PDB file of C-alpha atoms in Angstrom:
ATOM      1  CA  UNK A  12     141.451  24.170 117.320  1.00 42.00           C
ATOM      2  CA  UNK A  13     139.760  24.646 113.938  1.00 44.00           C
ATOM      3  CA  UNK A  14     139.185  28.324 114.709  1.00 48.00           C
ATOM      4  CA  UNK A  15     142.933  28.859 115.138  1.00 48.00           C
ATOM      5  CA  UNK A  16     143.754  27.450 111.709  1.00 51.00           C
ATOM      6  CA  UNK A  17     143.023  30.625 109.688  1.00 51.00           C
ATOM      7  CA  UNK A  18     145.133  32.734 112.068  1.00 47.00           C
ATOM      8  CA  UNK A  19     147.957  30.214 111.941  1.00 44.00           C
ATOM      9  CA  UNK A  20     147.824  30.259 108.152  1.00 46.00           C
ATOM     10  CA  UNK A  21     148.072  34.074 108.111  1.00 41.00           C
ATOM     11  CA  UNK A  22     151.088  33.978 110.424  1.00 41.00           C
ATOM     12  CA  UNK A  23     152.844  31.374 108.292  1.00 42.00           C
ATOM     13  CA  UNK A  24     152.218  33.363 105.111  1.00 40.00           C
ATOM     14  CA  UNK A  25     153.485  36.536 106.806  1.00 45.00           C
ATOM     15  CA  UNK A  26     156.684  34.805 107.863  1.00 44.00           C
ATOM     16  CA  UNK A  27     157.185  33.427 104.378  1.00 46.00           C
ATOM     17  CA  UNK A  28     156.758  36.900 102.864  1.00 41.00           C
ATOM     18  CA  UNK A  29     159.287  38.343 105.319  1.00 46.00           C
ATOM     19  CA  UNK A  30     161.794  35.647 104.401  1.00 46.00           C
ATOM     20  CA  UNK A  31     161.372  36.290 100.691  1.00 40.00           C
ATOM     21  CA  UNK A  32     161.661  40.038 101.267  1.00 40.00           C
ATOM     22  CA  UNK A  33     164.859  39.541 103.221  1.00 39.00           C
ATOM     23  CA  UNK A  34     166.260  37.446 100.380  1.00 41.00           C
ATOM     24  CA  UNK A  35     165.426  40.170  97.866  1.00 46.00           C
ATOM     25  CA  UNK A  36     167.069  42.926  99.965  1.00 48.00           C
ATOM     26  CA  UNK A  37     170.324  41.518 101.305  1.00 57.00           C
ATOM     27  CA  UNK A  38     172.496  43.657 103.519  1.00 72.00           C
ATOM     28  CA  UNK A  39     175.264  45.341 101.539  1.00 87.00           C
ATOM     29  CA  UNK A  40     178.602  44.146 102.851  1.00 87.00           C
ATOM     30  CA  UNK A  41     181.098  46.894 103.753  1.00 94.00           C
ATOM     31  CA  UNK A  42     183.824  46.713 101.140  1.00 96.00           C
ATOM     32  CA  UNK A  43     186.455  49.283 100.155  1.00 98.00           C
ATOM     33  CA  UNK A  44     187.181  49.915  96.503  1.00 98.00           C
ATOM     34  CA  UNK A  45     190.252  48.267  95.027  1.00 98.00           C
ATOM     35  CA  UNK A  46     193.384  50.462  95.168  1.00 98.00           C
ATOM     36  CA  UNK A  47     194.096  52.547  92.072  1.00 98.00           C
ATOM     37  CA  UNK A  48     197.374  53.162  90.270  1.00 98.00           C
ATOM     38  CA  UNK A  49     198.845  56.478  91.361  1.00 97.00           C
ATOM     39  CA  UNK A  50     199.341  57.503  87.740  1.00 97.00           C
ATOM     40  CA  UNK A  51     195.565  57.330  87.276  1.00 97.00           C
ATOM     41  CA  UNK A  52     195.031  59.524  90.324  1.00 98.00           C
ATOM     42  CA  UNK A  53     197.585  62.053  89.074  1.00 98.00           C
ATOM     43  CA  UNK A  54     195.514  62.485  85.930  1.00 97.00           C
ATOM     44  CA  UNK A  55     192.835  64.017  88.163  1.00 98.00           C
ATOM     45  CA  UNK A  56     194.942  65.759  90.807  1.00 97.00           C
ATOM     46  CA  UNK A  57     197.712  66.969  88.552  1.00 93.00           C
ATOM     47  CA  UNK A  58     201.253  67.348  89.833  1.00 89.00           C
ATOM     48  CA  UNK A  59     201.378  71.122  89.982  1.00 90.00           C
ATOM     49  CA  UNK A  60     203.288  72.797  92.784  1.00 89.00           C
ATOM     50  CA  UNK A  61     201.195  75.620  94.138  1.00 93.00           C
ATOM     51  CA  UNK A  62     200.683  77.563  97.347  1.00 96.00           C
ATOM     52  CA  UNK A  63     197.558  79.009  98.867  1.00 98.00           C
ATOM     53  CA  UNK A  64     197.058  82.702  98.190  1.00 98.00           C
ATOM     54  CA  UNK A  65     196.611  83.405 101.909  1.00 98.00           C
ATOM     55  CA  UNK A  66     197.097  81.899 105.341  1.00 98.00           C
ATOM     56  CA  UNK A  67     194.178  79.592 106.188  1.00 98.00           C
ATOM     57  CA  UNK A  68     192.914  78.692 109.643  1.00 98.00           C
ATOM     58  CA  UNK A  69     190.937  75.413 109.625  1.00 99.00           C
ATOM     59  CA  UNK A  70     188.777  74.387 112.569  1.00 99.00           C
ATOM     60  CA  UNK A  71     187.984  70.644 112.761  1.00 98.00           C
ATOM     61  CA  UNK A  72     184.781  69.887 114.671  1.00 98.00           C
ATOM     62  CA  UNK A  73     184.267  66.333 115.986  1.00 98.00           C
ATOM     63  CA  UNK A  74     182.197  64.455 118.548  1.00 96.00           C
ATOM     64  CA  UNK A  75     181.980  61.152 120.455  1.00 93.00           C
ATOM     65  CA  UNK A  76     181.893  58.064 118.245  1.00 90.00           C
ATOM     66  CA  UNK A  77     178.440  56.491 118.215  1.00 87.00           C
ATOM     67  CA  UNK A  78     178.582  53.347 116.024  1.00 87.00           C
ATOM     68  CA  UNK A  79     180.537  50.132 115.950  1.00 86.00           C
ATOM     69  CA  UNK A  80     184.155  50.411 114.891  1.00 89.00           C
ATOM     70  CA  UNK A  81     184.670  51.351 111.260  1.00 94.00           C
ATOM     71  CA  UNK A  82     181.518  53.501 111.111  1.00 96.00           C
ATOM     72  CA  UNK A  83     181.146  57.108 112.281  1.00 96.00           C
ATOM     73  CA  UNK A  84     184.719  57.047 113.599  1.00 96.00           C
ATOM     74  CA  UNK A  85     184.671  60.793 114.238  1.00 96.00           C
ATOM     75  CA  UNK A  86     187.774  60.830 116.417  1.00 96.00           C
ATOM     76  CA  UNK A  87     189.770  58.481 114.228  1.00 96.00           C
ATOM     77  CA  UNK A  88     189.033  60.530 111.097  1.00 97.00           C
ATOM     78  CA  UNK A  89     189.964  63.730 112.908  1.00 98.00           C
ATOM     79  CA  UNK A  90     193.255  62.142 113.912  1.00 97.00           C
ATOM     80  CA  UNK A  91     193.801  61.084 110.298  1.00 98.00           C
ATOM     81  CA  UNK A  92     193.127  64.416 108.589  1.00 98.00           C
ATOM     82  CA  UNK A  93     194.328  67.057 111.034  1.00 98.00           C
ATOM     83  CA  UNK A  94     198.022  66.062 110.768  1.00 98.00           C
ATOM     84  CA  UNK A  95     197.707  65.829 106.965  1.00 98.00           C
ATOM     85  CA  UNK A  96     196.123  69.254 106.667  1.00 98.00           C
ATOM     86  CA  UNK A  97     198.942  70.711 108.763  1.00 98.00           C
ATOM     87  CA  UNK A  98     201.427  69.598 106.082  1.00 98.00           C
ATOM     88  CA  UNK A  99     199.865  72.014 103.584  1.00 98.00           C
ATOM     89  CA  UNK A 100     201.885  75.261 103.536  1.00 98.00           C
ATOM     90  CA  UNK A 101     200.079  78.281 105.039  1.00 98.00           C
ATOM     91  CA  UNK A 102     197.492  76.055 106.779  1.00 98.00           C
ATOM     92  CA  UNK A 103     196.959  76.001 110.554  1.00 98.00           C
ATOM     93  CA  UNK A 104     194.437  73.689 112.227  1.00 98.00           C
ATOM     94  CA  UNK A 105     192.540  73.939 115.496  1.00 98.00           C
ATOM     95  CA  UNK A 106     190.104  71.398 116.976  1.00 98.00           C
ATOM     96  CA  UNK A 107     186.748  71.663 118.739  1.00 98.00           C
ATOM     97  CA  UNK A 108     184.743  68.958 120.494  1.00 98.00           C
ATOM     98  CA  UNK A 109     180.954  69.026 119.910  1.00 97.00           C
ATOM     99  CA  UNK A 110     180.768  72.801 119.236  1.00 98.00           C
ATOM    100  CA  UNK A 111     183.263  75.649 118.817  1.00 98.00           C
ATOM    101  CA  UNK A 112     183.669  78.613 121.107  1.00 98.00           C
ATOM    102  CA  UNK A 113     183.008  82.102 119.771  1.00 98.00           C
ATOM    103  CA  UNK A 114     186.757  82.749 119.869  1.00 98.00           C
ATOM    104  CA  UNK A 115     187.354  79.718 117.628  1.00 98.00           C
ATOM    105  CA  UNK A 116     184.676  80.868 115.190  1.00 98.00           C
ATOM    106  CA  UNK A 117     186.246  84.345 115.105  1.00 98.00           C
ATOM    107  CA  UNK A 118     189.645  82.908 114.234  1.00 98.00           C
ATOM    108  CA  UNK A 119     188.581  80.274 111.671  1.00 98.00           C
ATOM    109  CA  UNK A 120     188.409  80.642 107.904  1.00 98.00           C
ATOM    110  CA  UNK A 121     186.740  77.284 107.376  1.00 98.00           C
ATOM    111  CA  UNK A 122     185.032  74.720 109.606  1.00 98.00           C
ATOM    112  CA  UNK A 123     185.280  71.020 108.736  1.00 99.00           C
ATOM    113  CA  UNK A 124     182.699  69.040 110.693  1.00 98.00           C
ATOM    114  CA  UNK A 125     182.286  65.281 111.098  1.00 98.00           C
ATOM    115  CA  UNK A 126     180.030  64.375 114.031  1.00 97.00           C
ATOM    116  CA  UNK A 127     176.408  63.925 115.033  1.00 95.00           C
ATOM    117  CA  UNK A 128     175.511  67.546 115.727  1.00 95.00           C
ATOM    118  CA  UNK A 129     174.294  68.105 119.321  1.00 94.00           C
ATOM    119  CA  UNK A 130     171.058  69.963 120.031  1.00 94.00           C
ATOM    120  CA  UNK A 131     172.257  73.525 119.526  1.00 95.00           C
ATOM    121  CA  UNK A 132     170.874  76.407 121.524  1.00 95.00           C
ATOM    122  CA  UNK A 133     169.449  79.497 119.843  1.00 95.00           C
ATOM    123  CA  UNK A 134     172.669  81.322 120.733  1.00 97.00           C
ATOM    124  CA  UNK A 135     174.853  78.608 119.195  1.00 97.00           C
ATOM    125  CA  UNK A 136     172.773  78.539 116.025  1.00 97.00           C
ATOM    126  CA  UNK A 137     173.171  82.290 115.703  1.00 97.00           C
ATOM    127  CA  UNK A 138     176.926  81.994 116.255  1.00 98.00           C
ATOM    128  CA  UNK A 139     177.099  79.406 113.470  1.00 98.00           C
ATOM    129  CA  UNK A 140     174.905  81.380 111.066  1.00 98.00           C
ATOM    130  CA  UNK A 141     176.883  84.562 111.677  1.00 98.00           C
ATOM    131  CA  UNK A 142     180.146  82.697 111.007  1.00 98.00           C
ATOM    132  CA  UNK A 143     178.924  81.647 107.552  1.00 98.00           C
ATOM    133  CA  UNK A 144     177.335  84.971 106.657  1.00 98.00           C
ATOM    134  CA  UNK A 145     180.468  86.961 107.461  1.00 98.00           C
ATOM    135  CA  UNK A 146     182.447  84.738 105.035  1.00 98.00           C
ATOM    136  CA  UNK A 147     183.314  81.542 106.893  1.00 98.00           C
ATOM    137  CA  UNK A 148     183.496  78.322 104.886  1.00 98.00           C
ATOM    138  CA  UNK A 149     182.086  74.960 105.955  1.00 98.00           C
ATOM    139  CA  UNK A 150     182.764  71.390 104.849  1.00 99.00           C
ATOM    140  CA  UNK A 151     179.994  69.240 106.332  1.00 98.00           C
ATOM    141  CA  UNK A 152     180.442  65.460 106.227  1.00 98.00           C
ATOM    142  CA  UNK A 153     177.852  62.675 106.559  1.00 98.00           C
ATOM    143  CA  UNK A 154     175.905  62.752 109.848  1.00 96.00           C
ATOM    144  CA  UNK A 155     176.914  66.356 110.460  1.00 98.00           C
ATOM    145  CA  UNK A 156     173.676  67.332 108.709  1.00 97.00           C
ATOM    146  CA  UNK A 157     171.640  65.677 111.494  1.00 96.00           C
ATOM    147  CA  UNK A 158     170.595  67.648 114.552  1.00 94.00           C
ATOM    148  CA  UNK A 159     167.804  66.552 116.840  1.00 87.00           C
ATOM    149  CA  UNK A 160     165.101  67.416 117.725  1.00 84.00           C
ATOM    150  CA  UNK A 161     163.972  67.645 114.132  1.00 82.00           C
ATOM    151  CA  UNK A 162     161.654  70.594 114.881  1.00 84.00           C
ATOM    152  CA  UNK A 163     164.775  72.783 115.198  1.00 88.00           C
ATOM    153  CA  UNK A 164     166.442  71.374 112.105  1.00 92.00           C
ATOM    154  CA  UNK A 165     165.110  74.160 109.894  1.00 93.00           C
ATOM    155  CA  UNK A 166     167.206  76.663 111.841  1.00 95.00           C
ATOM    156  CA  UNK A 167     170.257  74.442 111.431  1.00 97.00           C
ATOM    157  CA  UNK A 168     169.638  74.253 107.684  1.00 97.00           C
ATOM    158  CA  UNK A 169     170.009  78.040 107.592  1.00 97.00           C
ATOM    159  CA  UNK A 170     173.640  77.468 108.610  1.00 98.00           C
ATOM    160  CA  UNK A 171     174.696  74.678 106.221  1.00 98.00           C
ATOM    161  CA  UNK A 172     171.896  74.541 103.629  1.00 98.00           C
ATOM    162  CA  UNK A 173     170.569  71.022 104.279  1.00 98.00           C
ATOM    163  CA  UNK A 174     169.505  69.139 107.392  1.00 97.00           C
ATOM    164  CA  UNK A 175     167.653  66.011 108.496  1.00 96.00           C
ATOM    165  CA  UNK A 176     163.841  66.380 108.570  1.00 94.00           C
ATOM    166  CA  UNK A 177     163.254  63.483 110.918  1.00 92.00           C
ATOM    167  CA  UNK A 178     163.054  59.706 110.684  1.00 90.00           C
ATOM    168  CA  UNK A 179     159.586  59.733 109.105  1.00 91.00           C
ATOM    169  CA  UNK A 180     160.532  61.990 106.191  1.00 94.00           C
ATOM    170  CA  UNK A 181     164.265  61.903 105.565  1.00 96.00           C
ATOM    171  CA  UNK A 182     165.752  58.636 104.259  1.00 96.00           C
ATOM    172  CA  UNK A 183     169.026  56.784 104.602  1.00 96.00           C
ATOM    173  CA  UNK A 184     170.503  53.709 102.971  1.00 96.00           C
ATOM    174  CA  UNK A 185     173.712  51.903 102.217  1.00 97.00           C
ATOM    175  CA  UNK A 186     174.707  51.834  98.550  1.00 97.00           C
ATOM    176  CA  UNK A 187     177.127  49.897  96.374  1.00 97.00           C
ATOM    177  CA  UNK A 188     178.394  50.037  92.794  1.00 96.00           C
ATOM    178  CA  UNK A 189     174.906  49.467  91.425  1.00 95.00           C
ATOM    179  CA  UNK A 190     174.132  53.022  92.585  1.00 95.00           C
ATOM    180  CA  UNK A 191     176.940  55.220  91.215  1.00 97.00           C
ATOM    181  CA  UNK A 192     177.594  58.706  92.504  1.00 98.00           C
ATOM    182  CA  UNK A 193     176.830  61.093  89.648  1.00 97.00           C
ATOM    183  CA  UNK A 194     178.654  64.435  89.694  1.00 97.00           C
ATOM    184  CA  UNK A 195     177.794  67.812  88.272  1.00 97.00           C
ATOM    185  CA  UNK A 196     181.094  68.364  86.511  1.00 97.00           C
ATOM    186  CA  UNK A 197     180.016  71.833  85.410  1.00 96.00           C
ATOM    187  CA  UNK A 198     180.269  73.007  89.011  1.00 98.00           C
ATOM    188  CA  UNK A 199     183.688  74.546  89.849  1.00 98.00           C
ATOM    189  CA  UNK A 200     184.220  72.081  92.718  1.00 98.00           C
ATOM    190  CA  UNK A 201     183.957  69.069  90.394  1.00 98.00           C
ATOM    191  CA  UNK A 202     185.005  70.423  87.013  1.00 98.00           C
ATOM    192  CA  UNK A 203     187.304  68.006  85.169  1.00 97.00           C
ATOM    193  CA  UNK A 204     186.289  64.971  87.244  1.00 97.00           C
ATOM    194  CA  UNK A 205     184.542  61.811  85.978  1.00 96.00           C
ATOM    195  CA  UNK A 206     180.786  62.117  85.535  1.00 95.00           C
ATOM    196  CA  UNK A 207     180.247  59.156  87.884  1.00 96.00           C
ATOM    197  CA  UNK A 208     182.248  57.409  90.612  1.00 97.00           C
ATOM    198  CA  UNK A 209     181.503  54.223  92.534  1.00 97.00           C
ATOM    199  CA  UNK A 210     181.759  53.720  96.279  1.00 98.00           C
ATOM    200  CA  UNK A 211     180.371  51.290  98.871  1.00 98.00           C
ATOM    201  CA  UNK A 212     179.027  53.567 101.583  1.00 98.00           C
ATOM    202  CA  UNK A 213     175.860  55.226 102.927  1.00 98.00           C
ATOM    203  CA  UNK A 214     173.941  58.424 102.240  1.00 98.00           C
ATOM    204  CA  UNK A 215     170.861  60.405 103.282  1.00 97.00           C
ATOM    205  CA  UNK A 216     168.235  62.161 101.182  1.00 97.00           C
ATOM    206  CA  UNK A 217     164.869  63.960 101.443  1.00 96.00           C
ATOM    207  CA  UNK A 218     166.505  66.647 103.560  1.00 97.00           C
ATOM    208  CA  UNK A 219     165.342  70.110 104.515  1.00 96.00           C
ATOM    209  CA  UNK A 220     166.814  72.275 101.769  1.00 97.00           C
ATOM    210  CA  UNK A 221     167.249  76.040 101.921  1.00 96.00           C
ATOM    211  CA  UNK A 222     167.315  78.508  99.048  1.00 92.00           C
ATOM    212  CA  UNK A 223     170.715  78.835  97.338  1.00 95.00           C
ATOM    213  CA  UNK A 224     171.426  75.110  97.765  1.00 98.00           C
ATOM    214  CA  UNK A 225     172.720  73.394  94.637  1.00 98.00           C
ATOM    215  CA  UNK A 226     172.886  69.603  94.410  1.00 98.00           C
ATOM    216  CA  UNK A 227     176.196  68.698  92.763  1.00 98.00           C
ATOM    217  CA  UNK A 228     176.274  64.962  93.531  1.00 98.00           C
ATOM    218  CA  UNK A 229     173.468  62.400  93.490  1.00 98.00           C
ATOM    219  CA  UNK A 230     173.197  58.633  93.766  1.00 97.00           C
ATOM    220  CA  UNK A 231     171.104  56.876  91.147  1.00 96.00           C
ATOM    221  CA  UNK A 232     170.819  53.475  89.425  1.00 95.00           C
ATOM    222  CA  UNK A 233     173.634  52.664  87.024  1.00 93.00           C
ATOM    223  CA  UNK A 234     171.079  52.398  84.196  1.00 90.00           C
ATOM    224  CA  UNK A 235     171.114  56.219  84.108  1.00 89.00           C
ATOM    225  CA  UNK A 236     174.760  56.381  83.105  1.00 80.00           C
ATOM    226  CA  UNK A 237     173.739  56.673  79.451  1.00 72.00           C
ATOM    227  CA  UNK A 238     172.005  59.965  80.307  1.00 71.00           C
ATOM    228  CA  UNK A 239     174.773  62.520  80.119  1.00 70.00           C
ATOM    229  CA  UNK A 240     173.208  65.642  81.709  1.00 91.00           C
ATOM    230  CA  UNK A 241     173.386  65.724  85.482  1.00 95.00           C
ATOM    231  CA  UNK A 242     169.970  67.389  85.457  1.00 93.00           C
ATOM    232  CA  UNK A 243     168.495  64.147  84.078  1.00 93.00           C
ATOM    233  CA  UNK A 244     169.874  62.242  87.054  1.00 94.00           C
ATOM    234  CA  UNK A 245     168.242  64.635  89.516  1.00 94.00           C
ATOM    235  CA  UNK A 246     164.885  64.216  87.756  1.00 93.00           C
ATOM    236  CA  UNK A 247     164.931  60.429  88.172  1.00 91.00           C
ATOM    237  CA  UNK A 248     162.409  59.033  90.662  1.00 89.00           C
ATOM    238  CA  UNK A 249     165.096  56.723  92.044  1.00 92.00           C
ATOM    239  CA  UNK A 250     167.720  59.436  92.538  1.00 95.00           C
ATOM    240  CA  UNK A 251     169.001  60.149  96.043  1.00 96.00           C
ATOM    241  CA  UNK A 252     169.771  63.831  95.750  1.00 92.00           C
ATOM    242  CA  UNK A 253     172.103  65.959  97.837  1.00 92.00           C
ATOM    243  CA  UNK A 254     174.744  63.291  98.188  1.00 98.00           C
ATOM    244  CA  UNK A 255     176.882  66.409  97.668  1.00 98.00           C
ATOM    245  CA  UNK A 256     175.664  69.985  97.727  1.00 98.00           C
ATOM    246  CA  UNK A 257     176.876  73.567  97.878  1.00 98.00           C
ATOM    247  CA  UNK A 258     175.235  76.465  99.658  1.00 98.00           C
ATOM    248  CA  UNK A 259     175.983  80.162  99.816  1.00 97.00           C
ATOM    249  CA  UNK A 260     174.695  82.456 102.545  1.00 97.00           C
ATOM    250  CA  UNK A 261     175.951  85.980 102.927  1.00 97.00           C
ATOM    251  CA  UNK A 262     179.655  85.890 102.090  1.00 98.00           C
ATOM    252  CA  UNK A 263     180.103  82.263 103.165  1.00 98.00           C
ATOM    253  CA  UNK A 264     180.317  79.024 101.218  1.00 98.00           C
ATOM    254  CA  UNK A 265     179.275  75.542 102.363  1.00 98.00           C
ATOM    255  CA  UNK A 266     180.254  72.249 100.736  1.00 98.00           C
ATOM    256  CA  UNK A 267     178.283  69.335 102.143  1.00 98.00           C
ATOM    257  CA  UNK A 268     177.952  65.605 101.672  1.00 98.00           C
ATOM    258  CA  UNK A 269     175.777  62.934 103.261  1.00 98.00           C
ATOM    259  CA  UNK A 270     178.314  60.221 102.336  1.00 98.00           C
ATOM    260  CA  UNK A 271     181.305  59.180 104.424  1.00 98.00           C
ATOM    261  CA  UNK A 272     179.782  56.572 106.753  1.00 98.00           C
ATOM    262  CA  UNK A 273     182.585  53.996 106.647  1.00 98.00           C
ATOM    263  CA  UNK A 274     186.121  54.727 107.798  1.00 97.00           C
ATOM    264  CA  UNK A 275     187.651  52.969 104.783  1.00 98.00           C
ATOM    265  CA  UNK A 276     185.954  55.547 102.548  1.00 98.00           C
ATOM    266  CA  UNK A 277     188.385  58.182 103.869  1.00 98.00           C
ATOM    267  CA  UNK A 278     191.256  56.001 102.681  1.00 98.00           C
ATOM    268  CA  UNK A 279     189.843  56.012  99.145  1.00 98.00           C
ATOM    269  CA  UNK A 280     191.739  58.487  96.914  1.00 98.00           C
ATOM    270  CA  UNK A 281     188.645  59.375  94.892  1.00 98.00           C
ATOM    271  CA  UNK A 282     186.710  60.274  98.031  1.00 98.00           C
ATOM    272  CA  UNK A 283     189.592  62.327  99.361  1.00 98.00           C
ATOM    273  CA  UNK A 284     189.722  64.064  95.998  1.00 98.00           C
ATOM    274  CA  UNK A 285     186.078  65.111  96.324  1.00 98.00           C
ATOM    275  CA  UNK A 286     186.589  66.414  99.860  1.00 98.00           C
ATOM    276  CA  UNK A 287     189.729  68.357  98.995  1.00 98.00           C
ATOM    277  CA  UNK A 288     188.133  69.861  95.913  1.00 98.00           C
ATOM    278  CA  UNK A 289     185.205  70.910  98.098  1.00 98.00           C
ATOM    279  CA  UNK A 290     187.499  72.409 100.721  1.00 98.00           C
ATOM    280  CA  UNK A 291     189.285  74.461  98.077  1.00 98.00           C
ATOM    281  CA  UNK A 292     185.936  75.668  96.699  1.00 98.00           C
ATOM    282  CA  UNK A 293     184.769  76.886 100.114  1.00 98.00           C
ATOM    283  CA  UNK A 294     187.987  78.887 100.406  1.00 98.00           C
ATOM    284  CA  UNK A 295     187.784  80.123  96.801  1.00 98.00           C
ATOM    285  CA  UNK A 296     191.286  78.746  96.277  1.00 98.00           C
ATOM    286  CA  UNK A 297     193.052  76.672  93.654  1.00 97.00           C
ATOM    287  CA  UNK A 298     192.766  73.028  94.817  1.00 98.00           C
ATOM    288  CA  UNK A 299     196.361  72.228  93.846  1.00 98.00           C
ATOM    289  CA  UNK A 300     197.887  72.847  97.325  1.00 98.00           C
ATOM    290  CA  UNK A 301     195.517  70.220  98.792  1.00 98.00           C
ATOM    291  CA  UNK A 302     196.043  67.585  96.093  1.00 98.00           C
ATOM    292  CA  UNK A 303     199.037  65.823  97.737  1.00 98.00           C
ATOM    293  CA  UNK A 304     196.648  64.751 100.531  1.00 98.00           C
ATOM    294  CA  UNK A 305     194.676  62.616  98.066  1.00 98.00           C
ATOM    295  CA  UNK A 306     197.377  59.931  98.113  1.00 98.00           C
ATOM    296  CA  UNK A 307     199.255  60.822 101.308  1.00 98.00           C
ATOM    297  CA  UNK A 308     199.780  57.819 103.574  1.00 98.00           C
ATOM    298  CA  UNK A 309     197.784  55.418 101.392  1.00 98.00           C
ATOM    299  CA  UNK A 310     200.257  54.696  98.567  1.00 98.00           C
ATOM    300  CA  UNK A 311     201.984  51.308  98.734  1.00 97.00           C
ATOM    301  CA  UNK A 312     205.357  50.233  97.337  1.00 96.00           C
ATOM    302  CA  UNK A 313     203.664  49.071  94.130  1.00 96.00           C
ATOM    303  CA  UNK A 314     202.341  52.536  93.392  1.00 97.00           C
ATOM    304  CA  UNK A 315     198.741  51.668  94.262  1.00 98.00           C
ATOM    305  CA  UNK A 316     196.627  54.162  96.221  1.00 98.00           C
ATOM    306  CA  UNK A 317     193.852  53.098  98.590  1.00 98.00           C
ATOM    307  CA  UNK A 318     193.141  50.264 101.040  1.00 98.00           C
ATOM    308  CA  UNK A 319     191.823  46.711 101.091  1.00 97.00           C
ATOM    309  CA  UNK A 320     191.051  46.838 104.834  1.00 96.00           C
ATOM    310  CA  UNK A 321     187.362  47.192 105.790  1.00 96.00           C
ATOM    311  CA  UNK A 322     188.535  48.618 109.154  1.00 95.00           C
ATOM    312  CA  UNK A 323     185.667  47.190 111.194  1.00 93.00           C
ATOM    313  CA  UNK A 324     187.879  46.062 114.078  1.00 88.00           C
ATOM    314  CA  UNK A 325     188.347  49.556 115.478  1.00 85.00           C
ATOM    315  CA  UNK A 326     187.091  50.387 118.998  1.00 82.00           C
ATOM    316  CA  UNK A 327     185.040  53.560 119.314  1.00 80.00           C
ATOM    317  CA  UNK A 328     185.975  56.268 121.781  1.00 80.00           C
ATOM    318  CA  UNK A 329     183.878  58.848 123.582  1.00 75.00           C
ATOM    319  CA  UNK A 330     186.583  61.446 123.126  1.00 68.00           C
TER     320      UNK A 330
END
């Protein structure tokens, strides 16, 4: 019995350390931001009536939902945004499940993707790369940057600029208001926006990054808010870069983000603003025609925009 005492002591100490560690790193509770007065949103969106300079064909790519309700709701978000996008004059929208056909690629001006990307074949990867290089735009959201197996991820990064390296190298984490999203407001997609915005969501970092990728949004501790230049944020050891990025290949433009885990985030006007500004940038268009979508369907009778619902009671669907 005496020989077991040292081992027992080690086990007890180990358990105590785990308990303390768990207390120091509590799980971040999903929580939407408080709704914002519409007048405050209009200061950023403007109220200008404008029309796109050309007809735009959007292709929305989605996949089977793979988390609990309220997270990675690929189908639900598709069903939210596709009808809204169709209200924008000169916009038509098609849908693809898991991967587009060549005919859909040929017809599309921009691909919006929100799904866990399936393992693409060499032919599919070439189809995608050719779409971007000939001038197609891409808006890539959250887990859309992940394609397994990781050994083929480098080829996928040639299409959208960034991709998941694998679980041993790339990182992911929830974040809250203690880790603001810092924006490069000198970039055309984010010009005129606040230098930092707060969300309660999730992001990835340490991604494969191709040439011509520019990080335009990064998560970092709020203590860095006194440092004005965005370049200082990126240099921080604690920064989670490529929360938002842009990439140009051939004639095409890609706007990507690793945020957008929770469904309630898509009901946040500031997040919608970032996505719509990115969409306009990929199309090289004035963002004004997309600005009504920032508050569409989420403005209450008190003039507040957003939601207080965490939306975790939703049931996932395979299709």
